[in-house]
Short mmCIF file of C-alpha atoms in Angstrom, two decimals:
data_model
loop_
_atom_site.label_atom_id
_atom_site.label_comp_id
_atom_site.label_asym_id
_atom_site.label_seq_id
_atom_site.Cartn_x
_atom_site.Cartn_y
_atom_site.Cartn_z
CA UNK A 1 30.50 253.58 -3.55
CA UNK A 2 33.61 251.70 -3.77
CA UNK A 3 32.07 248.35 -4.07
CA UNK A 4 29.52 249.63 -6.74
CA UNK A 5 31.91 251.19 -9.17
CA UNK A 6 33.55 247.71 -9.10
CA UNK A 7 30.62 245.97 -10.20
CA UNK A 8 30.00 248.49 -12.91
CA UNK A 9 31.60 246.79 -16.20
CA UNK A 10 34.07 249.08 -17.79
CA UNK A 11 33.09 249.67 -21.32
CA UNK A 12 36.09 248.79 -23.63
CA UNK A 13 36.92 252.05 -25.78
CA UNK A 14 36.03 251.29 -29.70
CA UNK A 15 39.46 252.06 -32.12
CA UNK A 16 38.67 252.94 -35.81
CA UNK A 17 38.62 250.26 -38.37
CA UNK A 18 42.09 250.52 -39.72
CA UNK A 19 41.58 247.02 -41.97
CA UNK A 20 38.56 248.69 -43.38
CA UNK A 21 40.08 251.87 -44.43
CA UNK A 22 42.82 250.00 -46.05
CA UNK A 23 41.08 247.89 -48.01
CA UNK A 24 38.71 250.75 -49.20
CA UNK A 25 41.79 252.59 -50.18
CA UNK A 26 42.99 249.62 -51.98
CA UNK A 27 39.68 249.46 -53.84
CA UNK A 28 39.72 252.74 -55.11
CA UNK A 29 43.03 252.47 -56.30
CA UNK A 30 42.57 249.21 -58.33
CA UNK A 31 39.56 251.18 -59.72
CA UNK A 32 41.07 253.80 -61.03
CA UNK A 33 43.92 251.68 -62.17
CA UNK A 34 41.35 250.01 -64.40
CA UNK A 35 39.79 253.24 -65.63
CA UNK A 36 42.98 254.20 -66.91
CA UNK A 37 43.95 251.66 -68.68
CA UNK A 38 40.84 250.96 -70.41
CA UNK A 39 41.13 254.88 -71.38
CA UNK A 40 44.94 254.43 -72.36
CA UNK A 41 44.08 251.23 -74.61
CA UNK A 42 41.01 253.00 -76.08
CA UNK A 43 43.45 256.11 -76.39
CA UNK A 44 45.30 256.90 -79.81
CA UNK A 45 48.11 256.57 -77.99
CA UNK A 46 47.94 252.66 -77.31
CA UNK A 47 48.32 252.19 -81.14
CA UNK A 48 51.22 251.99 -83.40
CA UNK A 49 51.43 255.14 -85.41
CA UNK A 50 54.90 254.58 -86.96
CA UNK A 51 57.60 251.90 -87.63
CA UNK A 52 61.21 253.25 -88.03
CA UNK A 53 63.66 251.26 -89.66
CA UNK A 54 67.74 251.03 -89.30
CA UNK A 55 70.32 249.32 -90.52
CA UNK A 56 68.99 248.08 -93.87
CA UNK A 57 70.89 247.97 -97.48
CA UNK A 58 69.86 244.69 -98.74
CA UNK A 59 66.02 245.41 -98.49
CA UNK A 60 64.29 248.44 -98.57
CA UNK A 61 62.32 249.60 -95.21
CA UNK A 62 59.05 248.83 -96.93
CA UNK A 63 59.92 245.03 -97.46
CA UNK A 64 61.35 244.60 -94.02
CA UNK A 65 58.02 246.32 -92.29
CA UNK A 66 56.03 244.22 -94.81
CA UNK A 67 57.60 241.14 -92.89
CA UNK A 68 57.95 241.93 -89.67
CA UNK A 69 54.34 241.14 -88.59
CA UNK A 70 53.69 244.74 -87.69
CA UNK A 71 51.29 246.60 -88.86
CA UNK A 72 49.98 250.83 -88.38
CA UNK A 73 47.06 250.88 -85.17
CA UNK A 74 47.76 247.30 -83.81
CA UNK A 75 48.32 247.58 -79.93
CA UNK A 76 51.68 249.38 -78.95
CA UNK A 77 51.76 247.15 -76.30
CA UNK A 78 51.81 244.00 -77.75
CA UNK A 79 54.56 243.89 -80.01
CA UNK A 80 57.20 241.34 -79.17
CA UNK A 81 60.33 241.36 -80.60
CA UNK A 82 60.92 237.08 -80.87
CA UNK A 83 57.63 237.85 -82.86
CA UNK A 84 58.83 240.06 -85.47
CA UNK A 85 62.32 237.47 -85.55
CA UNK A 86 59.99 234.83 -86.27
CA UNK A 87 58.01 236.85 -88.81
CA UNK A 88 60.87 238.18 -90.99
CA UNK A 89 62.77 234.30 -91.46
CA UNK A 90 61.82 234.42 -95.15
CA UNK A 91 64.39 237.76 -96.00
CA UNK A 92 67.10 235.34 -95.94
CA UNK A 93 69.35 238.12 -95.60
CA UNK A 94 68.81 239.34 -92.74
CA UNK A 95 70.46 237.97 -89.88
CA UNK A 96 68.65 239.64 -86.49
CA UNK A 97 66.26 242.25 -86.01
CA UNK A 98 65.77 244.03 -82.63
CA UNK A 99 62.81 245.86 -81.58
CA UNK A 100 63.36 249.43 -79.99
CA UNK A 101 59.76 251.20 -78.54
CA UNK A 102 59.74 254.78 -77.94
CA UNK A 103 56.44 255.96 -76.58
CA UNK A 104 54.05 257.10 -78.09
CA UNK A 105 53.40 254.95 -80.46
CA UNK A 106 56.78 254.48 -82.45
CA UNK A 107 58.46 251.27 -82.83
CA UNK A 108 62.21 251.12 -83.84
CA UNK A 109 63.31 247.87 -85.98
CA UNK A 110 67.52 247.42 -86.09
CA UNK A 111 67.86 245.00 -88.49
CA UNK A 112 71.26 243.43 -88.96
CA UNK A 113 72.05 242.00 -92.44
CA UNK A 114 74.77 239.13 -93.39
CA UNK A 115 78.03 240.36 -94.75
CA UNK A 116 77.93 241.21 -98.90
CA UNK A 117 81.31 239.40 -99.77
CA UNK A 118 80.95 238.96 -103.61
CA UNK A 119 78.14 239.57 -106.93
CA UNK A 120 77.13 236.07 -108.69
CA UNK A 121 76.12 237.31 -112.12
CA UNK A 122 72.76 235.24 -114.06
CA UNK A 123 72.46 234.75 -116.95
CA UNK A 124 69.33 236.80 -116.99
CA UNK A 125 71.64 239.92 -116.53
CA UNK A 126 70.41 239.89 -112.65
CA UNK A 127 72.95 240.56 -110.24
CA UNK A 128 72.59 238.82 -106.57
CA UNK A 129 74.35 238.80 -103.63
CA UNK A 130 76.46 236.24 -102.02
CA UNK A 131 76.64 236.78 -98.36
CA UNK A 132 79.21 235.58 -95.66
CA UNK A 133 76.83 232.62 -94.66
CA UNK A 134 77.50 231.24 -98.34
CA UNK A 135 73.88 231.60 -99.64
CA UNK A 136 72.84 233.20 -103.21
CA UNK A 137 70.49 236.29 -101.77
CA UNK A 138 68.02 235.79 -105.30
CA UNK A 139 65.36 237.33 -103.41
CA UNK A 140 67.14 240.81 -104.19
CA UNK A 141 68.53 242.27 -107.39
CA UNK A 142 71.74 244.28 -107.31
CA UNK A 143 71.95 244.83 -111.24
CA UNK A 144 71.13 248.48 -111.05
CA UNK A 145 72.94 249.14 -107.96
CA UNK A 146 76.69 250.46 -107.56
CA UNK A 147 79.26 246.93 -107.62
CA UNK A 148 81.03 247.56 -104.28
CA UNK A 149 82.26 243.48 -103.97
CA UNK A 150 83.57 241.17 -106.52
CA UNK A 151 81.97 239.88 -109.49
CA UNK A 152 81.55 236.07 -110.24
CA UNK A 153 81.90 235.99 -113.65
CA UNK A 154 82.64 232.24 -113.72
CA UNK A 155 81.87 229.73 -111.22
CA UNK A 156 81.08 226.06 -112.65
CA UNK A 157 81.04 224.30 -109.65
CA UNK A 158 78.52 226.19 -107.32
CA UNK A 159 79.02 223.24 -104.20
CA UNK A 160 82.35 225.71 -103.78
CA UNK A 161 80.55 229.02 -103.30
CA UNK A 162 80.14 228.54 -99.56
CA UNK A 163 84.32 228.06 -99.32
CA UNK A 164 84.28 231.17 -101.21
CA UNK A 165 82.15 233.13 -99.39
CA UNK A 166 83.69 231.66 -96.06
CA UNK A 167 87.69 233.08 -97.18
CA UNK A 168 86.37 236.46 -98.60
CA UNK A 169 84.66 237.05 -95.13
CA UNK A 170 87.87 237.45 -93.57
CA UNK A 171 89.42 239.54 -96.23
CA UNK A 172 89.43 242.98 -95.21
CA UNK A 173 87.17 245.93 -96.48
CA UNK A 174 89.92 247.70 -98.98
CA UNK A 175 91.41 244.48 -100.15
CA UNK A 176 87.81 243.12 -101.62
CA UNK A 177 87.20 246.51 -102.80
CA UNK A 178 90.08 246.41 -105.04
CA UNK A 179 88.68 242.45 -106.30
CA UNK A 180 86.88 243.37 -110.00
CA UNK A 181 86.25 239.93 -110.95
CA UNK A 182 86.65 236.23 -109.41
CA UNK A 183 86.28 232.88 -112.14
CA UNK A 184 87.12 229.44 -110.90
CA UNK A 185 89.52 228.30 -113.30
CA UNK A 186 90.32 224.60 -111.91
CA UNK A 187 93.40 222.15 -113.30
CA UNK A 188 93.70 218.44 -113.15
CA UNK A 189 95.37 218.24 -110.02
CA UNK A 190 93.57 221.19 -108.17
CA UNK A 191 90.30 221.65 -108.75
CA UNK A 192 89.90 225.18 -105.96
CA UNK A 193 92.62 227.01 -108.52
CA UNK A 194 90.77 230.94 -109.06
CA UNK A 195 91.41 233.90 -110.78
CA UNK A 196 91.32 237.44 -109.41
CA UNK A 197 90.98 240.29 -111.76
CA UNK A 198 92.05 243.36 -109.62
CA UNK A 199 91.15 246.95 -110.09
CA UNK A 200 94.63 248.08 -110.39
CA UNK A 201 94.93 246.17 -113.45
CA UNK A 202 97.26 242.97 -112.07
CA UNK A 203 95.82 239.43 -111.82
CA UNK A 204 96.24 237.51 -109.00
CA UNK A 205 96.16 233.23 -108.99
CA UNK A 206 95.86 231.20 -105.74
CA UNK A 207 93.04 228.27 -104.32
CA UNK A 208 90.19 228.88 -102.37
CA UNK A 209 91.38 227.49 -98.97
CA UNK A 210 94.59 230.38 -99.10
CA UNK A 211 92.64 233.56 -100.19
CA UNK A 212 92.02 234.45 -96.64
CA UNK A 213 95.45 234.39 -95.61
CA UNK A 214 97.05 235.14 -98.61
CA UNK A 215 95.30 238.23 -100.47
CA UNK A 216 95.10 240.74 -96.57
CA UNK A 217 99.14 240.77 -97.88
CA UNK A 218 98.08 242.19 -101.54
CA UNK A 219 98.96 246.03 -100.66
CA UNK A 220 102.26 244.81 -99.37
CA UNK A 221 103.12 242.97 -102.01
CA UNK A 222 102.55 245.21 -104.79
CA UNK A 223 104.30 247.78 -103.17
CA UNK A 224 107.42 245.11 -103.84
CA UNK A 225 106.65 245.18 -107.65
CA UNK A 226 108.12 247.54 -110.20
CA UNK A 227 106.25 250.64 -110.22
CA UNK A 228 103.85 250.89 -113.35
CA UNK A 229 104.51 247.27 -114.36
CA UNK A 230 101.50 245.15 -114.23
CA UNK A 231 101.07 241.12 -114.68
CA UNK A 232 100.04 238.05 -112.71
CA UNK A 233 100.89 237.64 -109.06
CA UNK A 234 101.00 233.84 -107.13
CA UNK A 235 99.89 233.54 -104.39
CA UNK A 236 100.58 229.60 -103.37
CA UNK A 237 103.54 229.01 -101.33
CA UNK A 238 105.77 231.60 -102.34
CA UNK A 239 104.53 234.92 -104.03
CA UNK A 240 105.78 235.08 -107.74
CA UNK A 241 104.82 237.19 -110.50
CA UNK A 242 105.15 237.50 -113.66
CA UNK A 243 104.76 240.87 -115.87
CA UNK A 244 102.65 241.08 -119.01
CA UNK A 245 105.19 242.50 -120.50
CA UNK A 246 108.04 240.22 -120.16
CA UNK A 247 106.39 236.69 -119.03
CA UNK A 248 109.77 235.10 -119.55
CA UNK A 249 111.53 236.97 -116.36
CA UNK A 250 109.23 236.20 -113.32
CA UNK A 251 110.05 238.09 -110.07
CA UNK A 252 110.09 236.23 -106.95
CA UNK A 253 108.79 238.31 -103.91
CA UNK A 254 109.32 237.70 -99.96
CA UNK A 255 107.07 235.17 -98.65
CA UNK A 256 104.30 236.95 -96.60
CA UNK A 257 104.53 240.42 -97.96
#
């Protein structure tokens, strides 16, 4: 019996088809991957339904969406933000947009705008920004709006407008708010000489190239000037000014404030 059983092949045991199972599960996975997205991109939910805007003034939310390449019902999905960058290079105000997507359907534009630093007045009566990049913003009109940054009410050489713009940029916030009026008022010798018309009634002379240095020390100097007494204030060198009242007795102040 021995010798029979040993001639008897042994039939190997059969293991399940693990590879097959896998593969099947893969499958079905895939598949319904596909099914879903084809129902998400058919969905109402794949589609833009509304475009926020933030950080505007300049332009109004309307002009920015307008050129921004984005439109209601276009694929959530593909909206790309160097897109909408690219798009919006004709508002020559605005400096950067990013693109913020909140699901479902809402896009989020932060749009960051160049630095208002001064008015430049037409002749027309329209009123246009100049921003901290030097450029005359004609595509918007500020005549109707409230005058928060110096007026230009005389400027015959516009090649200087970009050193203008450059020194008011570093002026701080409450020291251009207290600018009314800016005219270039050149002299034979120096042709960057302005004027400064201030709110507080004084008037303020210096050059282009110092007005970023010199007018941050304005609030400190007039505190040095006798109280109620308004007139013209230096600013070269050495502070000096001058009342209306009495022209002939100029006060000289401490250099620096």
């Amino acid at each position: 019996m021995a010798v029979i059983e040993e001639r008897i092949p042994h039939v190997k045991e059969q293991r399940p088809r693990r590879k097959g199972n896998r593969k099947l599960v893969v499958l079905l996975v895939l598949f319904f991957l596909i099914v879903l997205i084809v129902l998400f991109i058919r969905s109402p939910y794949s589609k833009v339904q509304e475009i926020q805007v933030y950080g505007n003034d300049m332009y109004t939310s309307e002009e920015i969406i307008a050129h921004s390449g984005l439109t209601l019902g276009m694929q959530f999905l593909n909206v790309w933000e160097s897109q909408v960058q690219k798009a919006s290079k004709p508002l020559e105000g605005v400096k950067g947009i990013t693109v913020e997507r909140s699901f479902p359907g809402v896009i989020r534009l932060h749009v960051t705008e160049y630095r208002r630093v001064a008015f430049w007045n037409g002749q027309d009566g329209s009123r246009a920004p100049l921003l901290e990049n030097g450029k005359v913003l004609r595509q918007v009109d500020f005549s109707k709006r409230m005058v928060d940054r110096p007026l230009i009410s005389s400027w015959p050489n516009p090649e200087m407008l970009p050193d203008l713009a450059k020194a008011l940029a570093k002026v701080s916030p409450a020291v251009l708010g207290e600018i009314s009026d800016i005219a270039l008022t050149p002299t034979l010798y120096d042709n960057q000489r302005v004027t400064l018309f201030m709110r507080d009634g004084n008037e303020v002379r210096s050059v282009v190239y110092k007005l970023d240095t010199m007018l941050n020390w304005y609030p400190t100097i007039v505190q040095e000037l006798p109280k109620g007494v308004k007139g013209v204030l230096s600013l070269f060198e050495q502070p000096w000014f001058v009342p209306y009242s009495n022209p002939g007795s100029p006060i000289q102040l401490p250099a620096g404030g």
